[in-house]
PDB file of C-alpha atoms in Angstrom:
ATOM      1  CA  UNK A   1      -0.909 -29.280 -58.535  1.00 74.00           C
ATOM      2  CA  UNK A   2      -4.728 -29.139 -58.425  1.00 89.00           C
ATOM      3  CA  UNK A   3      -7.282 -28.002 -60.869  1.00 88.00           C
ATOM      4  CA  UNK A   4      -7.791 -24.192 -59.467  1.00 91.00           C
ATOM      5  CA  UNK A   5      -3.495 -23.684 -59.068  1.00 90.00           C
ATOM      6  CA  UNK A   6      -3.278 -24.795 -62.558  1.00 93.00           C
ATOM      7  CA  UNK A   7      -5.751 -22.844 -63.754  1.00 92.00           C
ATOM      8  CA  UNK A   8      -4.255 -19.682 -61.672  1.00 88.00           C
ATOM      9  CA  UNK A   9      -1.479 -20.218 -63.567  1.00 89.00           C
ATOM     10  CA  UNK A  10      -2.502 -20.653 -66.780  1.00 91.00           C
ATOM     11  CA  UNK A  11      -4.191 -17.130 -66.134  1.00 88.00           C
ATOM     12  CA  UNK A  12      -0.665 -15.770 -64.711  1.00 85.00           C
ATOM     13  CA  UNK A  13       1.212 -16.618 -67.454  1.00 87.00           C
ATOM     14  CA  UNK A  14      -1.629 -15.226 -70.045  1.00 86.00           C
ATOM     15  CA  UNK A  15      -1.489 -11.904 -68.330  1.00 84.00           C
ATOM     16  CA  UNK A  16       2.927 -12.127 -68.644  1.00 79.00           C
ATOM     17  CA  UNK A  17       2.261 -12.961 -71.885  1.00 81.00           C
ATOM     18  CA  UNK A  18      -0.477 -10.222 -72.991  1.00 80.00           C
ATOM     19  CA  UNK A  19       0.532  -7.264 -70.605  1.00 72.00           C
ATOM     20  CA  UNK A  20      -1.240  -4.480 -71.390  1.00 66.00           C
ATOM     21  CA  UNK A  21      -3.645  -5.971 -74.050  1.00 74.00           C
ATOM     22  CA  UNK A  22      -5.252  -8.878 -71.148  1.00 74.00           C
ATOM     23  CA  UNK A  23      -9.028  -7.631 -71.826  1.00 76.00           C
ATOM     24  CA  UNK A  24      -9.005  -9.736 -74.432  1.00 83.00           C
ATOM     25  CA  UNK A  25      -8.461 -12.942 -71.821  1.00 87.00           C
ATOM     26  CA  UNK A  26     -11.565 -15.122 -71.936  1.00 90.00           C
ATOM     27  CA  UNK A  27     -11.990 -17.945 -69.887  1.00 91.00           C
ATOM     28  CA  UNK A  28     -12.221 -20.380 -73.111  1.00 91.00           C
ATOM     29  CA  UNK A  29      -8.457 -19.581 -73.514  1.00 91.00           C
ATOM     30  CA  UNK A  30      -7.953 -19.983 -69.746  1.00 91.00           C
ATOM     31  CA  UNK A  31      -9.364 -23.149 -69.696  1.00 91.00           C
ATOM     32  CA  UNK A  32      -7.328 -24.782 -72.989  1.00 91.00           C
ATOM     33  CA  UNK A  33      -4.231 -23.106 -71.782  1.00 91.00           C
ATOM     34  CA  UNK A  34      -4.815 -25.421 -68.376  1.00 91.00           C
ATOM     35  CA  UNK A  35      -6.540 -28.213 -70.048  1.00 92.00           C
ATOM     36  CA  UNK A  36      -9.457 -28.088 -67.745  1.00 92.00           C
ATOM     37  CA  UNK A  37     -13.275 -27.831 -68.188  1.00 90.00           C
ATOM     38  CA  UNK A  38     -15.153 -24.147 -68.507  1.00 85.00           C
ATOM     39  CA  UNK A  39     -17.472 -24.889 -65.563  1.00 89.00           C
ATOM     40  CA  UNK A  40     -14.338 -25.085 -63.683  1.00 90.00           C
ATOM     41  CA  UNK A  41     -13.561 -21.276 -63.018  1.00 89.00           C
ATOM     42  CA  UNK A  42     -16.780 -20.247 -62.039  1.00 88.00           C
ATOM     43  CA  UNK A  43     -16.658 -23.319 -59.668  1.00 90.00           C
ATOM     44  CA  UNK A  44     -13.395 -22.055 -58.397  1.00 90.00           C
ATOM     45  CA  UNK A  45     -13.594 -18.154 -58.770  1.00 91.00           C
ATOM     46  CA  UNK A  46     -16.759 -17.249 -59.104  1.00 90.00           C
ATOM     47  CA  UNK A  47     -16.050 -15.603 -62.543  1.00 89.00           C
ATOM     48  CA  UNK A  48     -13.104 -14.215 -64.756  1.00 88.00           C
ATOM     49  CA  UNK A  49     -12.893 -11.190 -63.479  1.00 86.00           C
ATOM     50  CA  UNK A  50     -12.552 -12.216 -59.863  1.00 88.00           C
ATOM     51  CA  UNK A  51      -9.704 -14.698 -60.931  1.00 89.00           C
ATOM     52  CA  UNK A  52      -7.655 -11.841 -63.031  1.00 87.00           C
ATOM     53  CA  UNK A  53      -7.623  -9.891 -59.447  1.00 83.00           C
ATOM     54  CA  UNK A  54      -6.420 -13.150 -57.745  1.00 85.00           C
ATOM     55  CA  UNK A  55      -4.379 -13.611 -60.459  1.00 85.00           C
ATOM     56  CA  UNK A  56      -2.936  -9.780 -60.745  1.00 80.00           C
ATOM     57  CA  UNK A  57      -2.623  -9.898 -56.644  1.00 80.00           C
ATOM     58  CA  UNK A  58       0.110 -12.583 -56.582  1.00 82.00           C
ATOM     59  CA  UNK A  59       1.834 -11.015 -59.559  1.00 79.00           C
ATOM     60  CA  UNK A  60       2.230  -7.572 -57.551  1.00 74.00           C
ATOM     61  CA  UNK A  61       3.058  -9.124 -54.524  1.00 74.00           C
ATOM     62  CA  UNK A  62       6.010 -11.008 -56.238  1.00 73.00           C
ATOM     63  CA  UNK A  63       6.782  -7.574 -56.885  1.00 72.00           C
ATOM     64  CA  UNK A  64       6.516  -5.989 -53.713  1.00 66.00           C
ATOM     65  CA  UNK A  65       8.362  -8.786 -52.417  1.00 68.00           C
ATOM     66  CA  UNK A  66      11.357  -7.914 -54.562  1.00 69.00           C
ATOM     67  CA  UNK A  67      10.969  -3.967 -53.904  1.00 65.00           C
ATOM     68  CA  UNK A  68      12.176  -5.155 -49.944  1.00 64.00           C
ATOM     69  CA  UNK A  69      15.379  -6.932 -51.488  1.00 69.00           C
ATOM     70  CA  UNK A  70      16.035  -3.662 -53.417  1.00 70.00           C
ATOM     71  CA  UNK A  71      15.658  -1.683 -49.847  1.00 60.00           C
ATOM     72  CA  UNK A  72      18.004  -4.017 -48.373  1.00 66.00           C
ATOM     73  CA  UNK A  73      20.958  -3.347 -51.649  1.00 73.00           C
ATOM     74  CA  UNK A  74      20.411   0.372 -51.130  1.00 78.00           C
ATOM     75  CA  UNK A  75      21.775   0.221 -47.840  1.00 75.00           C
ATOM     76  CA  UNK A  76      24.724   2.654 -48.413  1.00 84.00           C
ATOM     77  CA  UNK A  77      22.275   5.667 -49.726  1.00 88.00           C
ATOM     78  CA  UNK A  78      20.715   7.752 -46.854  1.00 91.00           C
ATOM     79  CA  UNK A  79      17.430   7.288 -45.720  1.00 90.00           C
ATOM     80  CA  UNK A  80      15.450   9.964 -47.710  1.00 93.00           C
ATOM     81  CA  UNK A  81      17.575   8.519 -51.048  1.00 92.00           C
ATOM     82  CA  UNK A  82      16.882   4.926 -50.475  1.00 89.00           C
ATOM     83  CA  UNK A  83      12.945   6.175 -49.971  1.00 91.00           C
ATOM     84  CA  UNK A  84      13.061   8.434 -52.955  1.00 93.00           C
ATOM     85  CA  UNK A  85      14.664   5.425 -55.117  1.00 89.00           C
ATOM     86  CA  UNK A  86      12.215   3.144 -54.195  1.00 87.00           C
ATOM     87  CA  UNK A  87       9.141   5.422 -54.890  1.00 90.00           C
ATOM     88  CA  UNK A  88      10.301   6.260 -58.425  1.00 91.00           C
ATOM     89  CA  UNK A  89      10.865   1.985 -58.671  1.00 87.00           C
ATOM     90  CA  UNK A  90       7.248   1.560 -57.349  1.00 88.00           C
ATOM     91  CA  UNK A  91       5.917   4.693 -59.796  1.00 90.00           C
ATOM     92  CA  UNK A  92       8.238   3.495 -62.622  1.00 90.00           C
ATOM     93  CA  UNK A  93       6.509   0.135 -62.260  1.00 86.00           C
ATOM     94  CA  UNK A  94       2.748   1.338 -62.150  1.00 89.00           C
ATOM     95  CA  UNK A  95       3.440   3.185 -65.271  1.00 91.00           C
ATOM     96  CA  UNK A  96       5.019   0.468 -66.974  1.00 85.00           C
ATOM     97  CA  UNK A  97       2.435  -2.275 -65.774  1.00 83.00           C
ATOM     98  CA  UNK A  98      -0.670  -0.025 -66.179  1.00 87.00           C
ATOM     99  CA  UNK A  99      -3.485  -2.812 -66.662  1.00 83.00           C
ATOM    100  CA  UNK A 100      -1.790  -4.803 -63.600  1.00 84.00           C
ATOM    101  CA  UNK A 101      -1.673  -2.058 -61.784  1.00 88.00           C
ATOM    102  CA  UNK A 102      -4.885  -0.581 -61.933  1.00 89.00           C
ATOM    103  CA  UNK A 103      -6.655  -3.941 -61.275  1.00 86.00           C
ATOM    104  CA  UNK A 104      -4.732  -4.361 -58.110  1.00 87.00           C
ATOM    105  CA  UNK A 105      -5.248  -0.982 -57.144  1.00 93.00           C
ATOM    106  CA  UNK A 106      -9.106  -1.030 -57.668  1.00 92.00           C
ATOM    107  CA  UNK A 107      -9.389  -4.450 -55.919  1.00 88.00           C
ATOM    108  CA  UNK A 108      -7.283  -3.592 -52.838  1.00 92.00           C
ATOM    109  CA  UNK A 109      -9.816  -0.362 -52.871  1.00 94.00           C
ATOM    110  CA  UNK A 110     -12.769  -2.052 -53.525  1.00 91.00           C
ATOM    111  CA  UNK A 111     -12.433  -4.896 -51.020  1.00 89.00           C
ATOM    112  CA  UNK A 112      -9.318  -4.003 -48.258  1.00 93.00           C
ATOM    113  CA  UNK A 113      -7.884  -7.331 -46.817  1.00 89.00           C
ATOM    114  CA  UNK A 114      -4.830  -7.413 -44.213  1.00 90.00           C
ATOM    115  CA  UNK A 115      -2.318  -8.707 -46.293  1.00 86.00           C
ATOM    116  CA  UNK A 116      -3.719  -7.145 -49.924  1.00 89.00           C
ATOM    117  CA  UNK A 117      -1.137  -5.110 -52.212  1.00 87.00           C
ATOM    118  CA  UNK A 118      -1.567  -1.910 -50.190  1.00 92.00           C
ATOM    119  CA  UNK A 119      -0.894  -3.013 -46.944  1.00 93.00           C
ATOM    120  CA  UNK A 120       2.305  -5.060 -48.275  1.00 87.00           C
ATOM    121  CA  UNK A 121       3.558  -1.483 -50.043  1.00 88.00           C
ATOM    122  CA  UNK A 122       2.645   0.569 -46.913  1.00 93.00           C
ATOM    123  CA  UNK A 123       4.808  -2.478 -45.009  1.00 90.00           C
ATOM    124  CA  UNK A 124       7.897  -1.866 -47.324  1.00 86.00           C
ATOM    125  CA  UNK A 125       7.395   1.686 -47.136  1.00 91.00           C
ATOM    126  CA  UNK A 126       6.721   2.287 -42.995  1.00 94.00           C
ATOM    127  CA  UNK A 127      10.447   1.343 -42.406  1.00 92.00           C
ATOM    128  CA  UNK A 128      12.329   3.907 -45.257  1.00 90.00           C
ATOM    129  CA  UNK A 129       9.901   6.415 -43.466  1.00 95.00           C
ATOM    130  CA  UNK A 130      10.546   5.757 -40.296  1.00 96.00           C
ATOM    131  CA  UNK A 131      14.512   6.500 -40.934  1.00 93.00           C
ATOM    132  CA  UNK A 132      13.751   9.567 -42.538  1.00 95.00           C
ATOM    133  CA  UNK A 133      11.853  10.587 -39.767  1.00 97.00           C
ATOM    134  CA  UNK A 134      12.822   8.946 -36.375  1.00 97.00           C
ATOM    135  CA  UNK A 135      11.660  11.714 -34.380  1.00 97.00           C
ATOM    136  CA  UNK A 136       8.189  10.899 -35.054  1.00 97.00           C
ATOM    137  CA  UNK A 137       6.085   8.376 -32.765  1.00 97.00           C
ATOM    138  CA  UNK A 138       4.195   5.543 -34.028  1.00 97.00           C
ATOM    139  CA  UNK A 139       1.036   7.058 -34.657  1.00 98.00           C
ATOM    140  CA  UNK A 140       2.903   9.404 -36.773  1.00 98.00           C
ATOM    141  CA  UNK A 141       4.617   7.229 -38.993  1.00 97.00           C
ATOM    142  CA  UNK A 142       1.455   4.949 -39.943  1.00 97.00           C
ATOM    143  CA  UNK A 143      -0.213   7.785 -40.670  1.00 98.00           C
ATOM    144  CA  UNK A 144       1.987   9.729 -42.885  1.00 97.00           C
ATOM    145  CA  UNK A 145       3.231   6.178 -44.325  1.00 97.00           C
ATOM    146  CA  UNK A 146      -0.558   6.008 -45.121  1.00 97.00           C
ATOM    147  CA  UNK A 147      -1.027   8.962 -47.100  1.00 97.00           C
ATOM    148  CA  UNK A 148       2.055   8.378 -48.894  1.00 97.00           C
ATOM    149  CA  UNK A 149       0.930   5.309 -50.508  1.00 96.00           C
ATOM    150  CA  UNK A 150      -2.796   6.733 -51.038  1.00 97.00           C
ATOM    151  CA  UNK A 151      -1.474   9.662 -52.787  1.00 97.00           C
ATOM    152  CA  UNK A 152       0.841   7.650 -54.995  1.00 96.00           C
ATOM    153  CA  UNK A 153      -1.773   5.169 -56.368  1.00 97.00           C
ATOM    154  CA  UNK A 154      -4.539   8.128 -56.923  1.00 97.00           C
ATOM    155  CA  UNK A 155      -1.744   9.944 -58.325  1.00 97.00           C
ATOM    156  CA  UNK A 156      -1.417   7.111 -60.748  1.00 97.00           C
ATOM    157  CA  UNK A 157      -5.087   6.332 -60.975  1.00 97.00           C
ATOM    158  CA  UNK A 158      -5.739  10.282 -62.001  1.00 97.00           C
ATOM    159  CA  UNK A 159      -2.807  11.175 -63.617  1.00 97.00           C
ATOM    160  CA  UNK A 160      -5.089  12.221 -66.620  1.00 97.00           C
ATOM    161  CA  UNK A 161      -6.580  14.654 -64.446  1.00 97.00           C
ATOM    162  CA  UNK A 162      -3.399  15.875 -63.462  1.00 97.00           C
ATOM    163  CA  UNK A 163      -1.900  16.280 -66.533  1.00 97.00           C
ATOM    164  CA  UNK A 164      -5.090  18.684 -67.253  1.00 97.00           C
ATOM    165  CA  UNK A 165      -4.879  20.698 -63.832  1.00 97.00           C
ATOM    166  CA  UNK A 166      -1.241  21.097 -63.293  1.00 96.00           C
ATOM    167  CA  UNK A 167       0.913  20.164 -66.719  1.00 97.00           C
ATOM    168  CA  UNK A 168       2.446  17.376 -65.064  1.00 97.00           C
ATOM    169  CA  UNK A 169       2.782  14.734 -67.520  1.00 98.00           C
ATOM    170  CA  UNK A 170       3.689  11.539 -64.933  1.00 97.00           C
ATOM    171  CA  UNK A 171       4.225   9.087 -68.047  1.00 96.00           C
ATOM    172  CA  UNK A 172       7.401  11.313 -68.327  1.00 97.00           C
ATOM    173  CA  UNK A 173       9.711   9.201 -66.018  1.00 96.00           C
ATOM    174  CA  UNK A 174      11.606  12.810 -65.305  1.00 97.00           C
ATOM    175  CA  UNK A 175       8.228  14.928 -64.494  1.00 97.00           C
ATOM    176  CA  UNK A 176       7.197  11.621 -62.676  1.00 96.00           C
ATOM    177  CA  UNK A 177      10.477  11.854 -60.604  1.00 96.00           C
ATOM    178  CA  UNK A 178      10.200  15.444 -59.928  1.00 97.00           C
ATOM    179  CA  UNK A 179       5.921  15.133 -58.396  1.00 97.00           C
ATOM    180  CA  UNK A 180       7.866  12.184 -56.666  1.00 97.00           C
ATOM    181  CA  UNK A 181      10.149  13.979 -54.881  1.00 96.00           C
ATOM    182  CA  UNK A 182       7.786  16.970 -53.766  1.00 96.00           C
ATOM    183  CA  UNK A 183       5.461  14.409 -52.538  1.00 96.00           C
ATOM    184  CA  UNK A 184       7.969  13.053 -50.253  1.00 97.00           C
ATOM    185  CA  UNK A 185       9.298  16.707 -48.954  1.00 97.00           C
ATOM    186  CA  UNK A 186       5.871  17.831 -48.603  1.00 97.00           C
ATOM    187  CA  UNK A 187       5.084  14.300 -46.137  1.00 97.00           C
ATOM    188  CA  UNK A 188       8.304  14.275 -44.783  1.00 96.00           C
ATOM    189  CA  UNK A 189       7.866  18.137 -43.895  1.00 94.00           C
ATOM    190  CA  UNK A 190      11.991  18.184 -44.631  1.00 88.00           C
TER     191      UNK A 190
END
């Protein structure tokens, strides 16, 4: 393994290992937990910051990854259920992962690539919508696949603000299920 895969590593396995408290990650401890020089991630990354979002972008899309295993065991439920479970999996996990979440979020916002987190979800998701809804053409689906995934990461991004507008308190995993569930109805039109 080279110098800038063990040093994405050694960041990965900080970030498992501090969860929601990895603001405190400096690139000192980076560097002794890979046993490489500090000019090395600037060399590599540019700066810390740039190699958390690499970092938090493979972590999610191990995740994401999984989420189209769990599609494929929830083949018995009908298509609205299986989509509905695997919303609540993909809130559930936002929630629980907040700082990993967020970062991903804000990077896939602030610079969109082909194959970043959101296009990955919005690939899982296009086929659970596209049973729900097979009378819809193409154009249709990608679209409303689309604003399914945008309104589920702003949800999660303001859910502050939506505590204060509407009383729905989304760290509640049954509230959270609940806003869920309306979202899809109100996408799905069913």
């Amino acid at each position: 393994m080279d110098n800038k895969e063990i040093i994405i590593q050694a960041t990965m396995d900080l970030i498992n290992e501090r969860g929601e408290q990895m603001d405190g990650i400096t690139v000192r401890e980076i560097c002794k937990k890979a046993n490489v020089g500090l000019g090395l991630v600037n060399y590599h990354f540019g700066n810390k910051d740039r190699l958390i979002e690499l970092c938090v972008e493979r972590i999610v899309n191990g995740i994401v990854d999984h989420f189209r295993s769990i599609r494929e065991k929830t083949e018995k439920l009908t298509a609205f259920d299986r989509l509905d479970y695997l919303g609540n999996m993909t809130f559930t996990f936002l929630f629980e992962h907040y700082a990993v979440s967020k970062i991903s979020i804000l990077a896939d916002m602030r610079t969109p690539k082909e194959d970043d987190n959101t296009h990955r979800t919005y690939l899982a998701y296009l086929p659970l919508l596209s049973a729900c809804r097979p009378d819809w053409d193409k154009e249709t689906l990608e679209r409303k696949t689309l604003y399914l995934i945008a309104v589920m990461q702003q949800s999660f991004l303001r859910h502050k603000v939506i505590l204060q507008l509407y009383g729905i308190d989304l760290t509640v995993p049954e509230e959270r299920r609940t806003f869920h569930s309306a979202i899809l109805h109100d996408i799905l039109e069913v």
